[in-house]
XYZ file of C-alpha atoms in Angstrom:
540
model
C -23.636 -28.537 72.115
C -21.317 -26.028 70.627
C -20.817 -25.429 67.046
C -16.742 -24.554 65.722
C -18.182 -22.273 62.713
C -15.508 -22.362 59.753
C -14.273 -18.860 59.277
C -14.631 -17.513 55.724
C -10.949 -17.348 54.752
C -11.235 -21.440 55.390
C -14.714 -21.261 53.115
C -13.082 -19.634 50.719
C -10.074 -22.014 51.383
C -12.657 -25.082 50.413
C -14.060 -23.763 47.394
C -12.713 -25.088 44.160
C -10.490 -21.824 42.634
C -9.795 -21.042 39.158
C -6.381 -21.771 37.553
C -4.342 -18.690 37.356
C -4.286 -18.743 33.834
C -0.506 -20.005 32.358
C 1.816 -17.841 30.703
C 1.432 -19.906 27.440
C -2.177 -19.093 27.738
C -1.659 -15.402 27.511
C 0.771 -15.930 24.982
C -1.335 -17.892 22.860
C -4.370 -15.432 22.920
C -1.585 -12.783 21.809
C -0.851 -14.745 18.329
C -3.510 -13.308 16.564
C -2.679 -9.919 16.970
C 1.484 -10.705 16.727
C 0.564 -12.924 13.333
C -1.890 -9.513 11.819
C 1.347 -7.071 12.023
C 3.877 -9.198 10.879
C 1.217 -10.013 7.853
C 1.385 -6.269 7.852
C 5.205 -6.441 7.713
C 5.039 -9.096 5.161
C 3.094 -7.132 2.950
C 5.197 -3.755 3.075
C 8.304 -6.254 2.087
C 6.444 -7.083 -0.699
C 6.513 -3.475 -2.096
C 9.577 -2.009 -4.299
C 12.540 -1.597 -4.036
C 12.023 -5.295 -3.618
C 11.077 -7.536 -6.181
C 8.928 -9.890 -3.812
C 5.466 -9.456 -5.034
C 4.040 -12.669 -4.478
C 4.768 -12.169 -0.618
C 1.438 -10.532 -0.487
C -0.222 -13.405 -1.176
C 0.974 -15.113 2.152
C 0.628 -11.947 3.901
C -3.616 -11.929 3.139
C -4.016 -15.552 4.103
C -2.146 -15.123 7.496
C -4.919 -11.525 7.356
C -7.608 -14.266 6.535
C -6.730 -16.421 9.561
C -6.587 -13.446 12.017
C -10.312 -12.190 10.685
C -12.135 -15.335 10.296
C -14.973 -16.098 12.987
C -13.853 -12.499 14.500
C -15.622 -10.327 16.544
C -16.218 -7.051 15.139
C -14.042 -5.392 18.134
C -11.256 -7.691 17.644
C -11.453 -7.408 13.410
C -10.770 -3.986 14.163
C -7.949 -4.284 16.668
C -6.335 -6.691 14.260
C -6.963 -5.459 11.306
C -5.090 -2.104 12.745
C -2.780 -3.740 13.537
C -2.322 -5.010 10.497
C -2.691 -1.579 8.786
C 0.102 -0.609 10.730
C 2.495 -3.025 10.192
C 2.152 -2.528 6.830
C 1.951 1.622 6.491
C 4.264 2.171 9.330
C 7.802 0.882 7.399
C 6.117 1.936 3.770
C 5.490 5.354 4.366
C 8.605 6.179 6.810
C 10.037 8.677 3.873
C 7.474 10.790 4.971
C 9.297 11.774 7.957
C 12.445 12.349 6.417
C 13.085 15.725 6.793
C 10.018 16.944 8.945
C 10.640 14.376 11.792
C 8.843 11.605 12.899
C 5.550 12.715 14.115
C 4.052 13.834 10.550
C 4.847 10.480 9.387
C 3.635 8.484 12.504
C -0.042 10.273 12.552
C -0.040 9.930 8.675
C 0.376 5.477 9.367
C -2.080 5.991 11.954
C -4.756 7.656 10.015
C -4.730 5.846 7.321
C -4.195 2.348 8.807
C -7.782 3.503 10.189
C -8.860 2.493 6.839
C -7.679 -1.184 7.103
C -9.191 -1.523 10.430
C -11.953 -0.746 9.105
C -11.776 -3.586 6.291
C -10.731 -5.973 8.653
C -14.028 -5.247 10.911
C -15.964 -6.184 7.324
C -13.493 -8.569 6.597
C -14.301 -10.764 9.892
C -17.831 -10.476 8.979
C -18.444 -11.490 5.851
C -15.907 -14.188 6.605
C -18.530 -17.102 7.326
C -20.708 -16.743 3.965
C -20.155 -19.154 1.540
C -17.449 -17.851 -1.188
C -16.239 -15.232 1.278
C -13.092 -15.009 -0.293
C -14.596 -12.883 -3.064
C -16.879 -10.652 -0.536
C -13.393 -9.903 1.737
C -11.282 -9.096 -1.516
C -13.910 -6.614 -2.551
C -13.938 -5.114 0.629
C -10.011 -4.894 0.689
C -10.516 -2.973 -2.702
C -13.598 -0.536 -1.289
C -11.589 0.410 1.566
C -8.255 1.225 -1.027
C -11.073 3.539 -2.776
C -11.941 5.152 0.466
C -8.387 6.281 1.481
C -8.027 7.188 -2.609
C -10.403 10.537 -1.298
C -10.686 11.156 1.969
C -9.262 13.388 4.169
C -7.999 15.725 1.905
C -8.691 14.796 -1.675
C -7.358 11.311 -0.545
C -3.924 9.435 -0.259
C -3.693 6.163 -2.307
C -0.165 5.607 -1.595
C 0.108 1.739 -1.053
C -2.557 0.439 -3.067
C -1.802 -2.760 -3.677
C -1.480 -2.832 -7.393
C 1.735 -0.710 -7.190
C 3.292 -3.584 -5.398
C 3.065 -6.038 -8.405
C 4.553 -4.619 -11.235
C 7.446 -7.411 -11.035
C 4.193 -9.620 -10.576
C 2.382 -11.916 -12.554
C -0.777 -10.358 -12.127
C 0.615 -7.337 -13.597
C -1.667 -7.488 -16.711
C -4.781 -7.598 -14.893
C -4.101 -3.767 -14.558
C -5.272 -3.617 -18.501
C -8.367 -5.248 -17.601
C -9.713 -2.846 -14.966
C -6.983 -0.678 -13.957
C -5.603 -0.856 -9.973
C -8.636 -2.051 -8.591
C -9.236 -4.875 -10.853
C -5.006 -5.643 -10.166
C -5.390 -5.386 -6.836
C -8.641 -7.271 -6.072
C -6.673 -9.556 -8.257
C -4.275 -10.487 -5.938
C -5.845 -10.034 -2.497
C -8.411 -12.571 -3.602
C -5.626 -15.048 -4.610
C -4.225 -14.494 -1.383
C -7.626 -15.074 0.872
C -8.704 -17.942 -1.338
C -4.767 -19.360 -0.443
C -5.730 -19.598 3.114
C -9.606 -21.106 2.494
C -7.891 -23.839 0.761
C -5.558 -25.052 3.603
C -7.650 -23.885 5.993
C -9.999 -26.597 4.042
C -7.404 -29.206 3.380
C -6.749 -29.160 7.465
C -10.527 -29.293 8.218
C -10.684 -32.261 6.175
C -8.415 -34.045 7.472
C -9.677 -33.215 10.599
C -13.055 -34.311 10.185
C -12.346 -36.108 6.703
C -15.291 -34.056 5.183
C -14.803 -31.085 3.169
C -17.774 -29.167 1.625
C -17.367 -29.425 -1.875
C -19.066 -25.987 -2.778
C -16.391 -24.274 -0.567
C -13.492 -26.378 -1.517
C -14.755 -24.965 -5.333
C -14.857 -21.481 -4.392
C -11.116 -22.025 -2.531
C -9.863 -23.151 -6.034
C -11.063 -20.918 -8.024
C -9.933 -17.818 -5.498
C -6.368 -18.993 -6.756
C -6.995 -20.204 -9.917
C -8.887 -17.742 -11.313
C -7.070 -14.323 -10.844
C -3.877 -16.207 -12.105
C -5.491 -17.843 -15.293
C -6.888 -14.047 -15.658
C -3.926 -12.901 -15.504
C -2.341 -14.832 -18.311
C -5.526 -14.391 -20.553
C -5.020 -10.576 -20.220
C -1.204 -10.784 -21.823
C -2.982 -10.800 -24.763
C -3.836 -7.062 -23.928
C -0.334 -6.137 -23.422
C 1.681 -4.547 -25.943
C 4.875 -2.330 -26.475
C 4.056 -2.155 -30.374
C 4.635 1.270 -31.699
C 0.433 2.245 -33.342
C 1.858 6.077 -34.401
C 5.442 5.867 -35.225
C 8.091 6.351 -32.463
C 9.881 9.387 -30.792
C 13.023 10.053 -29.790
C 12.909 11.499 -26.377
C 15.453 13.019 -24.030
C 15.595 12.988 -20.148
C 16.993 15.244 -18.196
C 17.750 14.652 -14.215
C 20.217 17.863 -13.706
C 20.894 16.627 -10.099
C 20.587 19.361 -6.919
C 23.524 20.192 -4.938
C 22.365 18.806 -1.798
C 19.373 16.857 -0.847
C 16.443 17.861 1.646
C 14.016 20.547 1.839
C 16.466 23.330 1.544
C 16.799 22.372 -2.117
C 14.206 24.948 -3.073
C 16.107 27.050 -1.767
C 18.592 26.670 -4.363
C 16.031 26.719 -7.203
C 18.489 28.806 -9.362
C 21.460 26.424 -9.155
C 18.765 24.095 -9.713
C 18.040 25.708 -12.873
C 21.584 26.052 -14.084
C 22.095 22.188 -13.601
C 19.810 20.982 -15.944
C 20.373 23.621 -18.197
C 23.496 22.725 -17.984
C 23.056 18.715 -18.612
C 20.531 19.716 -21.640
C 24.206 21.437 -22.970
C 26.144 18.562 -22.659
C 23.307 16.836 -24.329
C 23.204 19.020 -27.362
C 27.173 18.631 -27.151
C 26.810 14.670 -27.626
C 24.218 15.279 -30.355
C 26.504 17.602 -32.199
C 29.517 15.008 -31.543
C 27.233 12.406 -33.194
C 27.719 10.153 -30.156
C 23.670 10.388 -29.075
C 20.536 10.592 -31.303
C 18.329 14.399 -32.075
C 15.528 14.112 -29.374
C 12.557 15.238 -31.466
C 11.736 16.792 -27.659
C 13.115 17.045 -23.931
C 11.806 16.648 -20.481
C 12.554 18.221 -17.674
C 11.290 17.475 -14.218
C 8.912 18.721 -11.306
C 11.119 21.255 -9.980
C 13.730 22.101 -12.736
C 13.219 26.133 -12.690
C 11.255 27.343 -9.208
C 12.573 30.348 -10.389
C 9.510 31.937 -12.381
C 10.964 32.591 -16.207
C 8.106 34.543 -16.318
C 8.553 37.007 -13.524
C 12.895 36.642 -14.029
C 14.683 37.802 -17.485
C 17.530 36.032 -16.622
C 15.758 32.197 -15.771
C 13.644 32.958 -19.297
C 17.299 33.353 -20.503
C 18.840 30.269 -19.199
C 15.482 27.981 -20.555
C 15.640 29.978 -23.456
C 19.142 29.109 -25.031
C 19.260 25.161 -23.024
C 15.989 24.736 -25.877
C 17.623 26.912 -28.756
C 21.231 24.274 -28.230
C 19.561 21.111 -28.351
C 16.489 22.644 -31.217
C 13.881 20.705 -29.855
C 10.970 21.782 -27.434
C 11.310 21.242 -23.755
C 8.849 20.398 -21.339
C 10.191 22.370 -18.021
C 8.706 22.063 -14.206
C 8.549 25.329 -12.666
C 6.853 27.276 -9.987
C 4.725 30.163 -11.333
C 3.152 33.076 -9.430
C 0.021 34.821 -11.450
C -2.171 36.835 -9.708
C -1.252 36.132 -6.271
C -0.968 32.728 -6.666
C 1.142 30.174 -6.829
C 1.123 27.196 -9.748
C 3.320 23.816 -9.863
C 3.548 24.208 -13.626
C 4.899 22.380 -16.834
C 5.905 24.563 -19.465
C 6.176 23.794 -22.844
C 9.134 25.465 -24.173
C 10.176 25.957 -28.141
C 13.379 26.975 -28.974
C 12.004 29.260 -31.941
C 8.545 30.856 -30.298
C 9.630 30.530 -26.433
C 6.580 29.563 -23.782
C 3.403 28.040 -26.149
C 1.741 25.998 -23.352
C 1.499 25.304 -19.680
C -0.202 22.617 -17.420
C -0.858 23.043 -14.023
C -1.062 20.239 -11.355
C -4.391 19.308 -10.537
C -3.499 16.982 -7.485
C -1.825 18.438 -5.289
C 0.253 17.122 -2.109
C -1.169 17.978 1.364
C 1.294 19.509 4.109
C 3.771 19.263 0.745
C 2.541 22.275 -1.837
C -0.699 23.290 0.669
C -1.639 22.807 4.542
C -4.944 21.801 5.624
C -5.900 22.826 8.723
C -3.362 25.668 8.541
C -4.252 27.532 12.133
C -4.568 24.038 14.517
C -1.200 22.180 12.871
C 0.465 26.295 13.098
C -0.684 26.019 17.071
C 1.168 22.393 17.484
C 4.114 23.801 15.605
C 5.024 26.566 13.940
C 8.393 25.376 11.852
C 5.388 23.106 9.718
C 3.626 26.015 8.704
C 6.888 28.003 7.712
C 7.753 25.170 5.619
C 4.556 25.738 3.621
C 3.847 28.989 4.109
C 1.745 29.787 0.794
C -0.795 27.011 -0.082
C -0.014 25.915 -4.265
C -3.271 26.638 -5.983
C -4.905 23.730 -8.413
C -5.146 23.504 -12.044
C -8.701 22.195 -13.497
C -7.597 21.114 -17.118
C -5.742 17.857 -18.693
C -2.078 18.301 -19.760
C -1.379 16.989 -23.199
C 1.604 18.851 -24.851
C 1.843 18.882 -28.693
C 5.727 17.742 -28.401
C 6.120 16.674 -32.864
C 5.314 13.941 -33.227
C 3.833 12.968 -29.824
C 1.055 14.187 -27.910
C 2.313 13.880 -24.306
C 0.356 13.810 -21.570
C 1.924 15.531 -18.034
C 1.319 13.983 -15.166
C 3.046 15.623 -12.252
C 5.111 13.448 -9.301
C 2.117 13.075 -6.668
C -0.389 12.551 -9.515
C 0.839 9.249 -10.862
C -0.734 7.934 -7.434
C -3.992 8.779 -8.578
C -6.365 6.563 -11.093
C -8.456 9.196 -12.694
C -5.204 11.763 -12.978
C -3.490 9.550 -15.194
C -6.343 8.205 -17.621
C -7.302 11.844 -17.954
C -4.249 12.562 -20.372
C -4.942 9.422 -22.055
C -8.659 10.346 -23.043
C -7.752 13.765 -24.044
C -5.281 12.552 -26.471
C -1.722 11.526 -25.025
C -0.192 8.854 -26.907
C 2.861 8.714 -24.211
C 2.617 9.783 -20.231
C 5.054 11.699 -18.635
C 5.867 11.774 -15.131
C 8.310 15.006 -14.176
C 8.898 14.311 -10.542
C 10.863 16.111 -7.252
C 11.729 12.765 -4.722
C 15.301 15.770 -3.379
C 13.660 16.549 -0.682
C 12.701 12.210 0.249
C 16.817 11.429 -0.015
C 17.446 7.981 -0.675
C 14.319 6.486 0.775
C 12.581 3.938 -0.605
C 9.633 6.770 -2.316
C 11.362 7.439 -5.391
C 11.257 3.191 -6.128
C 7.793 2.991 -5.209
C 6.818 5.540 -7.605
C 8.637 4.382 -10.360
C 6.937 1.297 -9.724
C 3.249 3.363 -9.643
C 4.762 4.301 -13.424
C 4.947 0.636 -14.430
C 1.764 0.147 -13.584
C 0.513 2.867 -14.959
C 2.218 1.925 -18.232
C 0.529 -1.792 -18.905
C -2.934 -0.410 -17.387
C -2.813 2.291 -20.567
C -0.658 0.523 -22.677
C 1.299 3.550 -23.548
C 5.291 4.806 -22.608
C 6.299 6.442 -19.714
C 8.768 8.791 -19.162
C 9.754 9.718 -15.491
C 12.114 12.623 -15.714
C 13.115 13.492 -12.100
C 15.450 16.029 -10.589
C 17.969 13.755 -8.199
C 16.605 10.304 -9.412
C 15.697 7.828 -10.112
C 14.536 9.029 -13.996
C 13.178 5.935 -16.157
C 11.764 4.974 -19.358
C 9.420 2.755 -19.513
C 7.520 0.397 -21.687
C 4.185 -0.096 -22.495
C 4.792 -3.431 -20.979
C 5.840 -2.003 -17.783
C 9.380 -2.698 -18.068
C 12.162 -0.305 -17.735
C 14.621 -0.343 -20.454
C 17.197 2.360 -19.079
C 17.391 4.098 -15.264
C 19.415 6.869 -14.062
C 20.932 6.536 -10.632
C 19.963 9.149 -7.701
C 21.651 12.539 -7.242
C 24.127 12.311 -9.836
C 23.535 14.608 -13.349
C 22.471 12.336 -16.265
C 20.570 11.999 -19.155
C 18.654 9.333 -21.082
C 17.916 9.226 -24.713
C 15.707 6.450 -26.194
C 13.369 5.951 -29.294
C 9.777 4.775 -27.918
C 6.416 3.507 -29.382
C 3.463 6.421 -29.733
C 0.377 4.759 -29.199
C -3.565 5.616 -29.426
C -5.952 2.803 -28.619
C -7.530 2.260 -24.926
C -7.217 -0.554 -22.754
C -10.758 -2.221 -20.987
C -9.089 -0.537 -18.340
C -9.165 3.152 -20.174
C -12.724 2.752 -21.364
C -14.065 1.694 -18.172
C -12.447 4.206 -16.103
C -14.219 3.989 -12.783
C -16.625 1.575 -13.641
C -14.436 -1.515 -11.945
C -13.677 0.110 -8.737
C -17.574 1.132 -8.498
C -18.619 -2.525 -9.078
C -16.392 -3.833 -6.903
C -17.634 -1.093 -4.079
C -21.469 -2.634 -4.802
C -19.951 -6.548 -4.691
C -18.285 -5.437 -1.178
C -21.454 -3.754 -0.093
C -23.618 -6.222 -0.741
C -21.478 -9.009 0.960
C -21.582 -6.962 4.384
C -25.406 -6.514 3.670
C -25.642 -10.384 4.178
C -23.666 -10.714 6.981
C -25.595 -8.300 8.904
C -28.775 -9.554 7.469
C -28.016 -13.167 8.574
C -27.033 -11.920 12.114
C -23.225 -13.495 11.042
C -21.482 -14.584 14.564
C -19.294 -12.308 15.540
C -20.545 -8.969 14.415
C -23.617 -8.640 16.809
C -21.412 -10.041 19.847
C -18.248 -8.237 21.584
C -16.832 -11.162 22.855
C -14.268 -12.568 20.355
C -14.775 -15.780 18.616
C -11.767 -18.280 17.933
C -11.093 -18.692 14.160
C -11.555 -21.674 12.803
């Protein structure tokens, strides 16, 4: 009898085959990572120049739905790319003048951060009240990229995104972190309630622990929020001052500004003239002092006759002291220095920046980034040593606390002038060399937030714009535009006492760390689905 065998391309022919899998498929399995950076994208619209703070909150529940039920590979693919939808636009003045390469690494590092938070995020994302665990995180991850690498970067912390906000107050409570855990728990607990509200209609059970927590996520932060206008207040406790600002303008924008620190120099000399002219006129009030900004004199007046000469007479015209920015050379070194300046005894003080910009004033790493490119390290090529010691200026009758440009960005920089005495913060800042880009708004809006969390004024003298007073409610009551001369004259409150938010110091950020911590204990402890396995989960 003979036997037809089947050839194995027939076989193979007879065997049920898989579905080639559709083109909506693979489209659908690429939501989650499209939704994560245009959450990203959401949030960096929610930042100044804009006044669309509460966009945030949308832009953590869509970061809630990507995360939840996550594996810990895809938490951290997603949560990068959330990281850099969000850092790529917001820090794109970086690359201004040096190209875009500095400012593309710099979005990549530090989005690095929020991966990370999203890997913790997606775990802790099943325990009951996980809102509060994920928000903690959010804030413990913020602290992280507040130090490290190189003393730290906190730029886009998402406190300095809400001082249009309502939470804005919460910043008196416990400073940026309690602001910001403020509103990234309002925004997680947003999504657990409709994620709730769709589950139970769904299954038309809801869980009535986790529909509580969902509330309260929202409710909670907001009803804080309004509680803590009571610590708000632009009530003068010491008097008032009249203070002057002076934004002298630069003749052209960019980096080669400093090297045009003498006309520099003569332009806000110059404005400080007109000044005393209007004073004299009777058509402005006396300043009892003046600020200049970062920047105003890189020529040393104490190494040049001729730039002592120029600061000299701009403080004998208007008879007031001046605060002036300059760049100082002692002993080999180089300071970014505020000088205060009397018109009768000349130099009596200085301060010297403690914080100081990386690549900007030094450059880590000098010999690697000098064998990528050598035009970088020309552009810095002598590293800015650091002062060690709290500015507060003795400006009659305000103590003033300095607190240069870059510094505003950082928590413990700013509430060191107002322990050691300063009843009003200045910020003398240098955005020439940013342009127009959107840095100079996001760091007046830093200000404003510094302002309600120590309940004291601000002043933000700056060379080419935008200069600002400001508050102790966080509100600006007069602006300069950018690279034109100006200057701004305005009586403000002096005040003493400390916020919660100045007593605690560190304290909030630090609990909030342990919270965070001890939410991604549990997950791990409780073997939390998604964490132990690489294959992704769906989210719920």
């Amino acid at each position: 009898m003979t036997v037809t065998a089947t050839s194995v391309d027939e076989s193979d022919q007879l065997r049920p085959q898989p579905a080639p899998a559709s083109r909506t498929a693979r489209l659908v399995r690429l939501v989650p990572a499209l939704v994560a950076a245009l959450c990203g994208v959401l949030l960096y619209v929610s930042f100044p120049p804009r006044t669309l703070w509460w966009l945030a909150l949308p832009a953590f529940a869509g970061f809630g739905w990507v995360l939840r039920g996550r594996s810990w590979k895809a938490a951290l693919a997603l949560g990068y790319l959330f990281g850099l939808g969000f850092l790529l636009p917001l820090l794109v003045w970086t690359g201004v003048e040096v190209g875009p390469v500095p400012w593309i690494a710099l979005a990549a590092i530090e989005a690095i951060f929020i991966a990370l938070v999203g890997v913790g995020v997606a775990a802790v994302s099943r325990l009951p009240a996980w809102p509060v665990w994920a928000a903690a995180l959010w804030i413990a991850g913020e602290a992280a990229r507040a130090r490290v690498p190189f003393h730290g970067f906190p730029w886009g912390k998402i406190a300095f995104g809400q001082a249009d906000g309502v939470f804005l107050p919460l910043a008196a409570v416990g400073g940026t972190p309690a602001l910001g855990f403020g509103v990234v728990l309002c925004g997680f607990g947003l999504y657990e309630a409709v994620r709730l509200v769709v589950e139970g209609r769904r299954t038309r059970a809801v869980q009535r622990s986790a529909a509580a927590v969902a509330l309260l996520s929202v409710a909670v932060p907001v009803a804080g929020a309004v509680a803590a206008q009571a610590l708000v207040s632009d009530k003068a406790e010491n008097g008032y001052a009249t203070v002057a600002l002076i934004q002298g303008n630069v003749p052209r924008s960019g980096l080669e500004f400093n090297a045009q620190r003498r006309a520099v120099l003569d332009y806000h000399a110059r404005e400080t003239l007109r000044l005393a002219a209007d004073v004299k006129a009777g058509r402005t009030p006396r300043p009892d002092f003046v600020l200049w900004p970062e920047n105003s004199s890189d020529v040393d007046p104490f190494a040049n006759a001729d730039a002592y000469a120029v600061i000299d007479g701009a403080a004998k015209a208007i008879g007031a002291p001046i605060s002036v920015g300059g760049v100082v050379e002692r002993d080999g070194k180089w300071w970014n220095e505020q000088i205060l300046w009397d018109p009768k005894k000349g130099p009596t003080d200085t301060y010297d920046k403690r914080q100081i910009q990386p690549f900007g004033e030094y450059l880590p790493l000098r010999g690697l980034i000098g064998a990528i490119n050598s035009h970088w390290t020309s552009m810095v090529h002598q590293d800015f040593s650091r002062g060690t010691k709290p500015g507060v200026f003795a400006m009659d009758p305000a103590k003033v606390g300095l607190v240069t440009c870059y510094e505003a960005a950082f928590d413990w920089a700013v509430r060191s002038e107002v322990t050691d005495g300063a009843q009003l913060i200045s910020v003398p800042s240098n955005n020439a060399t940013f342009d127009r880009s959107e840095m100079t708004y996001q760091q007046l809006a830093m200000s404003r937030v510094r302002a309600v969390e120590h309940s004291r004024s601000v002043t933000v003298p700056v060379t080419s714009g935008v200069s600002a007073i400001i508050m102790p409610d966080g509100k600006i009551t007069q602006r300069t535009g950018m690279f034109v001369p100006a200057y701004l004259v305005q009586k403000v409150p002096l005040r003493s006492s400390e916020t919660p938010a100045t007593k605690l110091g560190i304290l909030p950020e630090i609990a909030l760390m342990l919270v965070a911590a001890g939410g991604l204990g549990w997950a791990i402890g409780a073997g939390v689905r998604g964490w132990r396995r690489g294959g992704a989960d769906t989210a719920s």
